[in-house]
């Protein structure tokens, strides 16, 4: 019997073995270049500037409470980094550790978001750009991000992001950003391998995996399984106080064409309908009539 779990385990093992083998080759190459006095030039030519798109969301374990005005009581919830963005940041740090370079976080949020960025920067990012805005629709957020990236870090090599936000489950922003910046876009990746200006991406399929080569600069989204994000140490959190978070607060808030009017608890719409009719066709018609009357359909 075919065991997909066993296959996935074996695939993971082979990926780890391949990664370990590549690291050994890189170390040998590095040793050779050091002995020839060439490593500094070699490393300098491979440094990578990576931007990571990060979103702050409500912790899924938080209890959602609404006040008397039927608005979300934010004091009762915990705010964290979107899980898939953590995978993106971890991958960026690993690439930086391999090639050298810089990791820069980009996030759209408010004053509260700075605390979240302070924490995740201690994972190994070099700096962050916090764009203060209350806009939440994907079009506006992506345009804001792309504009700031063009102004501040137009020389980027790679942009990484989680493939979806686990709050609204939209997954639109990364693709829209790549479109505005006019760079290649690869979605839902489980492995990244950089060779010069070419990045090889692996996407997981139902029956087989897909390998895609794109030229840098590019934007890639990652999913669970690409790595295991590290936890910041106490020392790294303490040292993080000197890392720079640039605040951008002169954003035009009138660009959006979409707004959230209100958020309210879901109404309990469960209802049982009893249809006393032996004719199936007539019973269906009666049921539909009742459901339409109750605005269920």
PDB file of C-alpha atoms in Angstrom:
ATOM      1  CA  UNK A   1       0.000   0.000   0.000  1.00  0.00           C
ATOM      2  CA  UNK A   2       1.305   3.473  -0.868  1.00  0.00           C
ATOM      3  CA  UNK A   3       2.027   5.476   2.257  1.00  0.00           C
ATOM      4  CA  UNK A   4       2.068   9.220   1.511  1.00  0.00           C
ATOM      5  CA  UNK A   5       3.269  10.027   5.021  1.00  0.00           C
ATOM      6  CA  UNK A   6       6.216   7.678   4.608  1.00  0.00           C
ATOM      7  CA  UNK A   7       6.988   9.197   1.204  1.00  0.00           C
ATOM      8  CA  UNK A   8       6.913  12.692   2.660  1.00  0.00           C
ATOM      9  CA  UNK A   9       9.217  11.591   5.467  1.00  0.00           C
ATOM     10  CA  UNK A  10      11.633  10.104   2.936  1.00  0.00           C
ATOM     11  CA  UNK A  11      11.449  13.235   0.789  1.00  0.00           C
ATOM     12  CA  UNK A  12      12.272  15.366   3.826  1.00  0.00           C
ATOM     13  CA  UNK A  13      15.177  13.065   4.679  1.00  0.00           C
ATOM     14  CA  UNK A  14      16.575  13.313   1.155  1.00  0.00           C
ATOM     15  CA  UNK A  15      16.180  17.081   1.146  1.00  0.00           C
ATOM     16  CA  UNK A  16      18.049  17.331   4.447  1.00  0.00           C
ATOM     17  CA  UNK A  17      20.756  14.964   3.185  1.00  0.00           C
ATOM     18  CA  UNK A  18      21.091  16.983  -0.012  1.00  0.00           C
ATOM     19  CA  UNK A  19      21.265  20.228   1.989  1.00  0.00           C
ATOM     20  CA  UNK A  20      23.917  18.727   4.282  1.00  0.00           C
ATOM     21  CA  UNK A  21      25.928  17.542   1.263  1.00  0.00           C
ATOM     22  CA  UNK A  22      25.727  20.995  -0.345  1.00  0.00           C
ATOM     23  CA  UNK A  23      26.896  22.617   2.884  1.00  0.00           C
ATOM     24  CA  UNK A  24      29.908  20.289   2.955  1.00  0.00           C
ATOM     25  CA  UNK A  25      30.729  21.197  -0.656  1.00  0.00           C
ATOM     26  CA  UNK A  26      30.403  24.900   0.153  1.00  0.00           C
ATOM     27  CA  UNK A  27      32.703  24.529   3.150  1.00  0.00           C
ATOM     28  CA  UNK A  28      35.315  22.769   1.017  1.00  0.00           C
ATOM     29  CA  UNK A  29      35.005  25.478  -1.612  1.00  0.00           C
ATOM     30  CA  UNK A  30      35.366  28.117   1.089  1.00  0.00           C
ATOM     31  CA  UNK A  31      38.482  26.419   2.505  1.00  0.00           C
ATOM     32  CA  UNK A  32      40.029  26.265  -0.970  1.00  0.00           C
ATOM     33  CA  UNK A  33      39.342  29.931  -1.609  1.00  0.00           C
ATOM     34  CA  UNK A  34      40.698  30.917   1.784  1.00  0.00           C
ATOM     35  CA  UNK A  35      43.922  29.052   1.039  1.00  0.00           C
ATOM     36  CA  UNK A  36      44.203  30.990  -2.234  1.00  0.00           C
ATOM     37  CA  UNK A  37      43.272  34.300  -0.629  1.00  0.00           C
ATOM     38  CA  UNK A  38      40.182  34.588  -2.822  1.00  0.00           C
ATOM     39  CA  UNK A  39      37.309  34.068  -0.373  1.00  0.00           C
ATOM     40  CA  UNK A  40      36.619  37.743   0.330  1.00  0.00           C
ATOM     41  CA  UNK A  41      36.067  38.437  -3.375  1.00  0.00           C
ATOM     42  CA  UNK A  42      34.014  35.255  -3.788  1.00  0.00           C
ATOM     43  CA  UNK A  43      31.762  36.029  -0.816  1.00  0.00           C
ATOM     44  CA  UNK A  44      31.345  39.672  -1.759  1.00  0.00           C
ATOM     45  CA  UNK A  45      30.040  38.723  -5.191  1.00  0.00           C
ATOM     46  CA  UNK A  46      27.370  36.466  -3.640  1.00  0.00           C
ATOM     47  CA  UNK A  47      25.944  38.700  -0.914  1.00  0.00           C
ATOM     48  CA  UNK A  48      22.161  38.811  -1.049  1.00  0.00           C
ATOM     49  CA  UNK A  49      19.834  41.602   0.015  1.00  0.00           C
ATOM     50  CA  UNK A  50      16.591  40.004   1.177  1.00  0.00           C
ATOM     51  CA  UNK A  51      13.370  41.782   2.084  1.00  0.00           C
ATOM     52  CA  UNK A  52      10.769  39.940   4.154  1.00  0.00           C
ATOM     53  CA  UNK A  53       7.101  40.955   4.159  1.00  0.00           C
ATOM     54  CA  UNK A  54       5.687  40.483   7.650  1.00  0.00           C
ATOM     55  CA  UNK A  55       2.128  40.842   8.890  1.00  0.00           C
ATOM     56  CA  UNK A  56       0.968  41.209  12.486  1.00  0.00           C
ATOM     57  CA  UNK A  57      -2.164  39.184  13.279  1.00  0.00           C
ATOM     58  CA  UNK A  58      -4.274  38.189  16.260  1.00  0.00           C
ATOM     59  CA  UNK A  59      -3.042  35.026  17.957  1.00  0.00           C
ATOM     60  CA  UNK A  60      -5.445  32.245  16.988  1.00  0.00           C
ATOM     61  CA  UNK A  61      -5.460  31.116  20.635  1.00  0.00           C
ATOM     62  CA  UNK A  62      -6.792  34.479  21.802  1.00  0.00           C
ATOM     63  CA  UNK A  63     -10.381  34.816  22.942  1.00  0.00           C
ATOM     64  CA  UNK A  64     -12.223  37.239  20.683  1.00  0.00           C
ATOM     65  CA  UNK A  65     -14.228  39.732  22.757  1.00  0.00           C
ATOM     66  CA  UNK A  66     -16.542  42.446  21.426  1.00  0.00           C
ATOM     67  CA  UNK A  67     -17.411  45.559  23.422  1.00  0.00           C
ATOM     68  CA  UNK A  68     -20.824  47.188  23.790  1.00  0.00           C
ATOM     69  CA  UNK A  69     -20.310  49.041  20.515  1.00  0.00           C
ATOM     70  CA  UNK A  70     -19.836  45.625  18.851  1.00  0.00           C
ATOM     71  CA  UNK A  71     -16.222  46.453  18.059  1.00  0.00           C
ATOM     72  CA  UNK A  72     -13.281  44.142  18.636  1.00  0.00           C
ATOM     73  CA  UNK A  73     -11.776  44.691  22.081  1.00  0.00           C
ATOM     74  CA  UNK A  74      -8.072  44.700  21.142  1.00  0.00           C
ATOM     75  CA  UNK A  75      -6.969  44.821  24.782  1.00  0.00           C
ATOM     76  CA  UNK A  76      -8.230  41.246  25.209  1.00  0.00           C
ATOM     77  CA  UNK A  77      -6.181  39.707  22.390  1.00  0.00           C
ATOM     78  CA  UNK A  78      -2.532  38.907  21.796  1.00  0.00           C
ATOM     79  CA  UNK A  79      -0.825  40.088  18.621  1.00  0.00           C
ATOM     80  CA  UNK A  80       1.804  37.922  16.945  1.00  0.00           C
ATOM     81  CA  UNK A  81       3.600  37.500  13.621  1.00  0.00           C
ATOM     82  CA  UNK A  82       1.753  35.584  10.927  1.00  0.00           C
ATOM     83  CA  UNK A  83       3.026  31.991  11.130  1.00  0.00           C
ATOM     84  CA  UNK A  84       3.966  31.686   7.453  1.00  0.00           C
ATOM     85  CA  UNK A  85       5.911  34.952   7.609  1.00  0.00           C
ATOM     86  CA  UNK A  86       8.064  33.377  10.330  1.00  0.00           C
ATOM     87  CA  UNK A  87       9.048  30.666   7.852  1.00  0.00           C
ATOM     88  CA  UNK A  88       9.929  33.387   5.336  1.00  0.00           C
ATOM     89  CA  UNK A  89      12.089  35.240   7.860  1.00  0.00           C
ATOM     90  CA  UNK A  90      13.868  32.060   8.930  1.00  0.00           C
ATOM     91  CA  UNK A  91      14.629  31.220   5.291  1.00  0.00           C
ATOM     92  CA  UNK A  92      15.966  34.737   4.718  1.00  0.00           C
ATOM     93  CA  UNK A  93      18.277  34.444   7.719  1.00  0.00           C
ATOM     94  CA  UNK A  94      19.553  31.055   6.541  1.00  0.00           C
ATOM     95  CA  UNK A  95      20.329  32.472   3.099  1.00  0.00           C
ATOM     96  CA  UNK A  96      22.142  35.398   4.724  1.00  0.00           C
ATOM     97  CA  UNK A  97      24.154  32.990   6.871  1.00  0.00           C
ATOM     98  CA  UNK A  98      25.171  31.088   3.740  1.00  0.00           C
ATOM     99  CA  UNK A  99      26.007  33.981   1.422  1.00  0.00           C
ATOM    100  CA  UNK A 100      26.208  37.087   3.582  1.00  0.00           C
ATOM    101  CA  UNK A 101      24.160  40.192   2.933  1.00  0.00           C
ATOM    102  CA  UNK A 102      21.269  41.922   4.679  1.00  0.00           C
ATOM    103  CA  UNK A 103      17.774  40.979   5.861  1.00  0.00           C
ATOM    104  CA  UNK A 104      15.213  43.790   6.004  1.00  0.00           C
ATOM    105  CA  UNK A 105      11.658  43.402   7.327  1.00  0.00           C
ATOM    106  CA  UNK A 106       8.786  45.363   5.780  1.00  0.00           C
ATOM    107  CA  UNK A 107       5.453  45.594   7.586  1.00  0.00           C
ATOM    108  CA  UNK A 108       2.283  47.683   7.434  1.00  0.00           C
ATOM    109  CA  UNK A 109       0.737  48.323  10.852  1.00  0.00           C
ATOM    110  CA  UNK A 110       0.485  50.788  13.720  1.00  0.00           C
ATOM    111  CA  UNK A 111       2.310  51.736  16.930  1.00  0.00           C
ATOM    112  CA  UNK A 112       1.554  48.327  18.448  1.00  0.00           C
ATOM    113  CA  UNK A 113       3.296  46.570  15.549  1.00  0.00           C
ATOM    114  CA  UNK A 114       6.673  47.957  16.639  1.00  0.00           C
ATOM    115  CA  UNK A 115       6.739  45.633  19.672  1.00  0.00           C
ATOM    116  CA  UNK A 116       6.107  42.618  17.441  1.00  0.00           C
ATOM    117  CA  UNK A 117       8.863  43.701  15.047  1.00  0.00           C
ATOM    118  CA  UNK A 118      11.290  44.197  17.938  1.00  0.00           C
ATOM    119  CA  UNK A 119      10.764  40.583  18.944  1.00  0.00           C
ATOM    120  CA  UNK A 120      11.141  38.949  15.542  1.00  0.00           C
ATOM    121  CA  UNK A 121      14.121  41.114  14.597  1.00  0.00           C
ATOM    122  CA  UNK A 122      16.019  39.322  17.337  1.00  0.00           C
ATOM    123  CA  UNK A 123      15.815  36.195  15.152  1.00  0.00           C
ATOM    124  CA  UNK A 124      18.534  37.758  12.999  1.00  0.00           C
ATOM    125  CA  UNK A 125      17.123  40.542  10.809  1.00  0.00           C
ATOM    126  CA  UNK A 126      19.296  43.633  10.369  1.00  0.00           C
ATOM    127  CA  UNK A 127      16.646  46.346  10.248  1.00  0.00           C
ATOM    128  CA  UNK A 128      12.946  46.911   9.680  1.00  0.00           C
ATOM    129  CA  UNK A 129      10.637  49.384   7.981  1.00  0.00           C
ATOM    130  CA  UNK A 130       7.263  49.899   9.684  1.00  0.00           C
ATOM    131  CA  UNK A 131       4.740  51.678   7.489  1.00  0.00           C
ATOM    132  CA  UNK A 132       2.016  53.125   9.698  1.00  0.00           C
ATOM    133  CA  UNK A 133      -1.361  52.776   8.047  1.00  0.00           C
ATOM    134  CA  UNK A 134      -4.835  51.593   8.968  1.00  0.00           C
ATOM    135  CA  UNK A 135      -5.505  50.416   5.413  1.00  0.00           C
ATOM    136  CA  UNK A 136      -6.188  46.688   5.264  1.00  0.00           C
ATOM    137  CA  UNK A 137      -7.335  45.864   1.732  1.00  0.00           C
ATOM    138  CA  UNK A 138      -4.792  43.904  -0.298  1.00  0.00           C
ATOM    139  CA  UNK A 139      -4.567  46.412  -3.152  1.00  0.00           C
ATOM    140  CA  UNK A 140      -3.738  49.371  -0.905  1.00  0.00           C
ATOM    141  CA  UNK A 141      -1.313  47.419   1.295  1.00  0.00           C
ATOM    142  CA  UNK A 142       0.578  46.012  -1.691  1.00  0.00           C
ATOM    143  CA  UNK A 143       0.860  49.434  -3.336  1.00  0.00           C
ATOM    144  CA  UNK A 144       2.131  50.964  -0.085  1.00  0.00           C
ATOM    145  CA  UNK A 145       4.737  48.219   0.334  1.00  0.00           C
ATOM    146  CA  UNK A 146       5.908  48.394  -3.287  1.00  0.00           C
ATOM    147  CA  UNK A 147       6.240  52.199  -3.157  1.00  0.00           C
ATOM    148  CA  UNK A 148       8.389  52.120  -0.008  1.00  0.00           C
ATOM    149  CA  UNK A 149      10.533  49.276  -1.350  1.00  0.00           C
ATOM    150  CA  UNK A 150      11.220  51.263  -4.511  1.00  0.00           C
ATOM    151  CA  UNK A 151      12.174  54.331  -2.477  1.00  0.00           C
ATOM    152  CA  UNK A 152      14.302  52.638   0.193  1.00  0.00           C
ATOM    153  CA  UNK A 153      15.553  49.253  -1.049  1.00  0.00           C
ATOM    154  CA  UNK A 154      15.194  49.187  -4.823  1.00  0.00           C
ATOM    155  CA  UNK A 155      18.475  47.236  -5.060  1.00  0.00           C
ATOM    156  CA  UNK A 156      16.969  44.136  -3.404  1.00  0.00           C
ATOM    157  CA  UNK A 157      17.821  40.670  -4.715  1.00  0.00           C
ATOM    158  CA  UNK A 158      14.981  38.672  -3.192  1.00  0.00           C
ATOM    159  CA  UNK A 159      11.671  39.272  -1.422  1.00  0.00           C
ATOM    160  CA  UNK A 160      10.263  36.497   0.774  1.00  0.00           C
ATOM    161  CA  UNK A 161       6.828  36.257   2.381  1.00  0.00           C
ATOM    162  CA  UNK A 162       4.459  33.719   3.840  1.00  0.00           C
ATOM    163  CA  UNK A 163       2.107  32.415   1.182  1.00  0.00           C
ATOM    164  CA  UNK A 164      -1.002  33.415   3.145  1.00  0.00           C
ATOM    165  CA  UNK A 165      -2.109  35.243   6.282  1.00  0.00           C
ATOM    166  CA  UNK A 166      -3.915  32.963   8.695  1.00  0.00           C
ATOM    167  CA  UNK A 167      -6.252  35.767   9.790  1.00  0.00           C
ATOM    168  CA  UNK A 168      -8.169  36.592   6.589  1.00  0.00           C
ATOM    169  CA  UNK A 169      -6.807  33.741   4.408  1.00  0.00           C
ATOM    170  CA  UNK A 170      -6.560  35.981   1.362  1.00  0.00           C
ATOM    171  CA  UNK A 171      -2.976  35.438   0.158  1.00  0.00           C
ATOM    172  CA  UNK A 172      -3.126  38.401  -2.237  1.00  0.00           C
ATOM    173  CA  UNK A 173      -0.480  40.882  -1.087  1.00  0.00           C
ATOM    174  CA  UNK A 174       2.748  39.098  -2.198  1.00  0.00           C
ATOM    175  CA  UNK A 175       1.488  38.499  -5.730  1.00  0.00           C
ATOM    176  CA  UNK A 176       0.263  42.078  -6.028  1.00  0.00           C
ATOM    177  CA  UNK A 177       3.610  43.441  -4.769  1.00  0.00           C
ATOM    178  CA  UNK A 178       5.503  41.391  -7.359  1.00  0.00           C
ATOM    179  CA  UNK A 179       3.185  42.727 -10.056  1.00  0.00           C
ATOM    180  CA  UNK A 180       3.766  46.363  -9.069  1.00  0.00           C
ATOM    181  CA  UNK A 181       7.546  45.834  -8.823  1.00  0.00           C
ATOM    182  CA  UNK A 182       7.508  43.821 -12.077  1.00  0.00           C
ATOM    183  CA  UNK A 183       9.575  40.903 -10.748  1.00  0.00           C
ATOM    184  CA  UNK A 184       9.049  37.126 -11.150  1.00  0.00           C
ATOM    185  CA  UNK A 185       6.682  35.543  -8.616  1.00  0.00           C
ATOM    186  CA  UNK A 186       6.733  31.952  -7.341  1.00  0.00           C
ATOM    187  CA  UNK A 187       4.027  30.935  -4.862  1.00  0.00           C
ATOM    188  CA  UNK A 188       3.880  28.273  -2.096  1.00  0.00           C
ATOM    189  CA  UNK A 189       7.480  27.027  -2.103  1.00  0.00           C
ATOM    190  CA  UNK A 190       9.016  24.330   0.139  1.00  0.00           C
ATOM    191  CA  UNK A 191      12.671  24.665  -0.896  1.00  0.00           C
ATOM    192  CA  UNK A 192      14.917  27.462  -2.193  1.00  0.00           C
ATOM    193  CA  UNK A 193      18.387  27.090  -3.702  1.00  0.00           C
ATOM    194  CA  UNK A 194      20.347  30.110  -4.955  1.00  0.00           C
ATOM    195  CA  UNK A 195      23.043  29.705  -7.588  1.00  0.00           C
ATOM    196  CA  UNK A 196      24.378  33.063  -8.719  1.00  0.00           C
ATOM    197  CA  UNK A 197      21.470  35.077 -10.104  1.00  0.00           C
ATOM    198  CA  UNK A 198      19.257  32.007 -10.531  1.00  0.00           C
ATOM    199  CA  UNK A 199      17.034  30.739  -7.719  1.00  0.00           C
ATOM    200  CA  UNK A 200      15.609  27.231  -7.928  1.00  0.00           C
ATOM    201  CA  UNK A 201      12.264  26.761  -6.169  1.00  0.00           C
ATOM    202  CA  UNK A 202      10.516  23.517  -5.296  1.00  0.00           C
ATOM    203  CA  UNK A 203       6.730  23.406  -5.072  1.00  0.00           C
ATOM    204  CA  UNK A 204       4.910  20.466  -3.527  1.00  0.00           C
ATOM    205  CA  UNK A 205       2.211  18.806  -5.624  1.00  0.00           C
ATOM    206  CA  UNK A 206      -0.287  16.032  -4.948  1.00  0.00           C
ATOM    207  CA  UNK A 207       1.513  13.416  -7.039  1.00  0.00           C
ATOM    208  CA  UNK A 208       4.879  15.047  -7.766  1.00  0.00           C
ATOM    209  CA  UNK A 209       6.942  18.121  -6.957  1.00  0.00           C
ATOM    210  CA  UNK A 210       7.515  20.983  -9.378  1.00  0.00           C
ATOM    211  CA  UNK A 211      10.950  22.596  -9.843  1.00  0.00           C
ATOM    212  CA  UNK A 212      11.010  26.202 -11.087  1.00  0.00           C
ATOM    213  CA  UNK A 213      14.030  28.364 -11.970  1.00  0.00           C
ATOM    214  CA  UNK A 214      13.652  32.154 -11.880  1.00  0.00           C
ATOM    215  CA  UNK A 215      16.136  34.969 -12.206  1.00  0.00           C
ATOM    216  CA  UNK A 216      16.763  37.402  -9.377  1.00  0.00           C
ATOM    217  CA  UNK A 217      15.372  39.799  -8.341  1.00  0.00           C
ATOM    218  CA  UNK A 218      12.219  37.830  -7.561  1.00  0.00           C
ATOM    219  CA  UNK A 219       9.444  37.464  -4.988  1.00  0.00           C
ATOM    220  CA  UNK A 220       8.829  34.032  -3.469  1.00  0.00           C
ATOM    221  CA  UNK A 221       6.252  32.902  -0.916  1.00  0.00           C
ATOM    222  CA  UNK A 222       6.918  29.940   1.349  1.00  0.00           C
ATOM    223  CA  UNK A 223       4.791  27.448   3.210  1.00  0.00           C
ATOM    224  CA  UNK A 224       5.114  25.136   6.200  1.00  0.00           C
ATOM    225  CA  UNK A 225       7.846  22.517   5.785  1.00  0.00           C
ATOM    226  CA  UNK A 226      10.529  24.712   4.250  1.00  0.00           C
ATOM    227  CA  UNK A 227      12.275  25.068   7.630  1.00  0.00           C
ATOM    228  CA  UNK A 228      11.777  25.234  11.376  1.00  0.00           C
ATOM    229  CA  UNK A 229      11.879  28.856  12.629  1.00  0.00           C
ATOM    230  CA  UNK A 230      14.343  29.515  15.423  1.00  0.00           C
ATOM    231  CA  UNK A 231      13.403  31.012  18.780  1.00  0.00           C
ATOM    232  CA  UNK A 232      15.240  34.216  19.704  1.00  0.00           C
ATOM    233  CA  UNK A 233      17.538  33.825  22.692  1.00  0.00           C
ATOM    234  CA  UNK A 234      17.268  36.153  25.688  1.00  0.00           C
ATOM    235  CA  UNK A 235      20.669  37.603  24.775  1.00  0.00           C
ATOM    236  CA  UNK A 236      19.609  38.313  21.185  1.00  0.00           C
ATOM    237  CA  UNK A 237      16.427  40.003  22.414  1.00  0.00           C
ATOM    238  CA  UNK A 238      18.488  42.223  24.735  1.00  0.00           C
ATOM    239  CA  UNK A 239      20.998  43.019  21.978  1.00  0.00           C
ATOM    240  CA  UNK A 240      18.157  43.859  19.622  1.00  0.00           C
ATOM    241  CA  UNK A 241      17.585  47.252  21.273  1.00  0.00           C
ATOM    242  CA  UNK A 242      20.200  48.805  18.989  1.00  0.00           C
ATOM    243  CA  UNK A 243      18.687  47.460  15.779  1.00  0.00           C
ATOM    244  CA  UNK A 244      16.915  50.016  13.675  1.00  0.00           C
ATOM    245  CA  UNK A 245      13.180  50.196  12.993  1.00  0.00           C
ATOM    246  CA  UNK A 246      12.396  52.975  10.561  1.00  0.00           C
ATOM    247  CA  UNK A 247       8.911  54.441  10.986  1.00  0.00           C
ATOM    248  CA  UNK A 248       7.099  55.749   7.906  1.00  0.00           C
ATOM    249  CA  UNK A 249       3.938  57.657   8.843  1.00  0.00           C
ATOM    250  CA  UNK A 250       3.296  60.052   5.952  1.00  0.00           C
ATOM    251  CA  UNK A 251       1.142  57.602   4.015  1.00  0.00           C
ATOM    252  CA  UNK A 252      -1.881  58.791   2.031  1.00  0.00           C
ATOM    253  CA  UNK A 253      -4.798  56.981   3.679  1.00  0.00           C
ATOM    254  CA  UNK A 254      -7.317  58.007   1.012  1.00  0.00           C
ATOM    255  CA  UNK A 255      -6.104  55.611  -1.686  1.00  0.00           C
ATOM    256  CA  UNK A 256      -8.239  52.670  -0.612  1.00  0.00           C
ATOM    257  CA  UNK A 257     -11.523  51.862  -2.310  1.00  0.00           C
ATOM    258  CA  UNK A 258     -12.441  49.257   0.262  1.00  0.00           C
ATOM    259  CA  UNK A 259     -12.996  49.460   4.020  1.00  0.00           C
ATOM    260  CA  UNK A 260     -14.148  47.210   6.851  1.00  0.00           C
ATOM    261  CA  UNK A 261     -17.457  48.628   8.065  1.00  0.00           C
ATOM    262  CA  UNK A 262     -17.743  46.481  11.171  1.00  0.00           C
ATOM    263  CA  UNK A 263     -16.697  43.200  12.755  1.00  0.00           C
ATOM    264  CA  UNK A 264     -19.234  41.319  14.813  1.00  0.00           C
ATOM    265  CA  UNK A 265     -19.711  37.823  16.280  1.00  0.00           C
ATOM    266  CA  UNK A 266     -21.153  35.246  13.929  1.00  0.00           C
ATOM    267  CA  UNK A 267     -24.829  34.675  14.531  1.00  0.00           C
ATOM    268  CA  UNK A 268     -25.976  31.199  15.398  1.00  0.00           C
ATOM    269  CA  UNK A 269     -27.805  30.225  12.237  1.00  0.00           C
ATOM    270  CA  UNK A 270     -28.342  26.553  13.024  1.00  0.00           C
ATOM    271  CA  UNK A 271     -31.929  25.540  12.467  1.00  0.00           C
ATOM    272  CA  UNK A 272     -33.730  22.239  11.972  1.00  0.00           C
ATOM    273  CA  UNK A 273     -36.466  21.975   9.375  1.00  0.00           C
ATOM    274  CA  UNK A 274     -39.089  19.242   9.625  1.00  0.00           C
ATOM    275  CA  UNK A 275     -40.829  18.502   6.315  1.00  0.00           C
ATOM    276  CA  UNK A 276     -43.861  16.210   6.557  1.00  0.00           C
ATOM    277  CA  UNK A 277     -44.071  15.138   2.923  1.00  0.00           C
ATOM    278  CA  UNK A 278     -43.509  11.706   1.349  1.00  0.00           C
ATOM    279  CA  UNK A 279     -42.944  12.994  -2.195  1.00  0.00           C
ATOM    280  CA  UNK A 280     -39.171  13.795  -2.421  1.00  0.00           C
ATOM    281  CA  UNK A 281     -39.551  16.415  -5.156  1.00  0.00           C
ATOM    282  CA  UNK A 282     -42.295  18.253  -3.310  1.00  0.00           C
ATOM    283  CA  UNK A 283     -40.370  17.962  -0.018  1.00  0.00           C
ATOM    284  CA  UNK A 284     -37.330  19.660  -1.593  1.00  0.00           C
ATOM    285  CA  UNK A 285     -39.475  22.506  -2.904  1.00  0.00           C
ATOM    286  CA  UNK A 286     -41.063  22.994   0.530  1.00  0.00           C
ATOM    287  CA  UNK A 287     -37.650  22.953   2.211  1.00  0.00           C
ATOM    288  CA  UNK A 288     -36.215  25.510  -0.199  1.00  0.00           C
ATOM    289  CA  UNK A 289     -39.225  27.757   0.297  1.00  0.00           C
ATOM    290  CA  UNK A 290     -38.726  27.712   4.085  1.00  0.00           C
ATOM    291  CA  UNK A 291     -34.966  28.351   3.790  1.00  0.00           C
ATOM    292  CA  UNK A 292     -35.485  31.263   1.413  1.00  0.00           C
ATOM    293  CA  UNK A 293     -38.065  32.749   3.772  1.00  0.00           C
ATOM    294  CA  UNK A 294     -35.549  32.518   6.637  1.00  0.00           C
ATOM    295  CA  UNK A 295     -32.820  34.060   4.409  1.00  0.00           C
ATOM    296  CA  UNK A 296     -30.669  30.973   4.759  1.00  0.00           C
ATOM    297  CA  UNK A 297     -30.426  30.782   0.967  1.00  0.00           C
TER     298      UNK A 297
END
